Amino acid sequence: MTVMSRDNWAFGAQVITAVGILVIAILSFVNQANSEFRNEIRTELAAIRSEVRDINTRLARVEGYLRVSDTE
C-alpha cells in the first residue's frame, strides 16, 4: 500500500467539506419547505374548523326551529 501524499489528503478534506456543506444546505432547504407546508396546513385546518363551527351553528338553529314548530 502506498502512503497518500499531502495533496491527496488536502483534496480529500475539500471533498468531505464540500459534501458536508451540501448536506447541510439540503437539510436546511427541506426543513424550510416542511415549515412552509406545516403553516399552510395549519391555515387550511383553521379555515375548515371555522366552516364546521358555522355549519354546526346553522344546524343547531334548524334543530331548534324544528323542535319549536313540532310542539305547536
Short mmCIF file of C-alpha atoms in Angstrom, two decimals:
data_model
loop_
_atom_site.label_atom_id
_atom_site.label_comp_id
_atom_site.label_asym_id
_atom_site.label_seq_id
_atom_site.Cartn_x
_atom_site.Cartn_y
_atom_site.Cartn_z
CA MET A 1 0.00 0.00 0.00
CA THR A 2 1.21 3.44 -0.78
CA VAL A 3 1.07 6.33 1.61
CA MET A 4 -1.25 9.11 0.47
CA SER A 5 0.53 12.34 -0.39
CA ARG A 6 -0.28 15.64 1.21
CA ASP A 7 -2.10 16.77 -1.96
CA ASN A 8 -4.40 13.78 -1.80
CA TRP A 9 -5.18 14.48 1.85
CA ALA A 10 -5.97 18.11 1.06
CA PHE A 11 -8.19 17.11 -1.84
CA GLY A 12 -9.96 14.53 0.33
CA ALA A 13 -10.56 17.14 3.02
CA GLN A 14 -12.00 19.53 0.42
CA VAL A 15 -14.32 16.83 -0.91
CA ILE A 16 -15.53 15.92 2.58
CA THR A 17 -16.09 19.60 3.42
CA ALA A 18 -18.00 20.19 0.17
CA VAL A 19 -20.21 17.14 0.80
CA GLY A 20 -20.86 18.31 4.38
CA ILE A 21 -21.87 21.77 3.21
CA LEU A 22 -24.13 20.24 0.57
CA VAL A 23 -25.82 18.01 3.16
CA ILE A 24 -26.37 20.96 5.50
CA ALA A 25 -27.82 23.03 2.64
CA ILE A 26 -30.19 20.22 1.64
CA LEU A 27 -31.35 19.67 5.22
CA SER A 28 -31.94 23.41 5.67
CA PHE A 29 -33.96 23.56 2.45
CA VAL A 30 -36.06 20.53 3.40
CA ASN A 31 -36.69 21.93 6.87
CA GLN A 32 -37.78 25.29 5.41
CA ALA A 33 -40.08 23.56 2.93
CA ASN A 34 -41.58 21.48 5.74
CA SER A 35 -42.17 24.60 7.84
CA GLU A 36 -43.96 26.34 4.97
CA PHE A 37 -46.02 23.19 4.34
CA ARG A 38 -46.96 22.90 8.03
CA ASN A 39 -48.02 26.55 8.14
CA GLU A 40 -50.12 26.08 5.02
CA ILE A 41 -51.80 23.01 6.51
CA ARG A 42 -52.49 24.86 9.77
CA THR A 43 -54.13 27.70 7.85
CA GLU A 44 -56.29 25.28 5.88
CA LEU A 45 -57.31 23.38 9.03
CA ALA A 46 -58.27 26.63 10.74
CA ALA A 47 -60.49 27.51 7.79
CA ILE A 48 -62.10 24.06 7.88
CA ARG A 49 -62.73 24.33 11.64
CA SER A 50 -64.36 27.70 11.10
CA GLU A 51 -66.65 26.27 8.42
CA VAL A 52 -67.57 23.31 10.64
CA ARG A 53 -68.47 25.66 13.51
CA ASP A 54 -70.61 27.71 11.12
CA ILE A 55 -72.38 24.58 9.87
CA ASN A 56 -72.94 23.38 13.45
CA THR A 57 -74.42 26.76 14.37
CA ARG A 58 -76.80 26.65 11.42
CA LEU A 59 -77.74 23.04 12.18
CA ALA A 60 -78.49 23.95 15.80
CA ARG A 61 -80.77 26.76 14.61
CA VAL A 62 -82.63 24.39 12.29
CA GLU A 63 -82.98 21.76 15.00
CA GLY A 64 -84.29 24.42 17.38
CA TYR A 65 -86.73 25.65 14.75
CA LEU A 66 -87.96 22.12 14.10
CA ARG A 67 -88.47 21.48 17.82
CA VAL A 68 -90.43 24.71 18.19
CA SER A 69 -92.62 24.08 15.15
CA ASP A 70 -93.14 20.42 16.16
CA THR A 71 -94.61 21.40 19.52
CA GLU A 72 -97.07 23.90 18.05
#
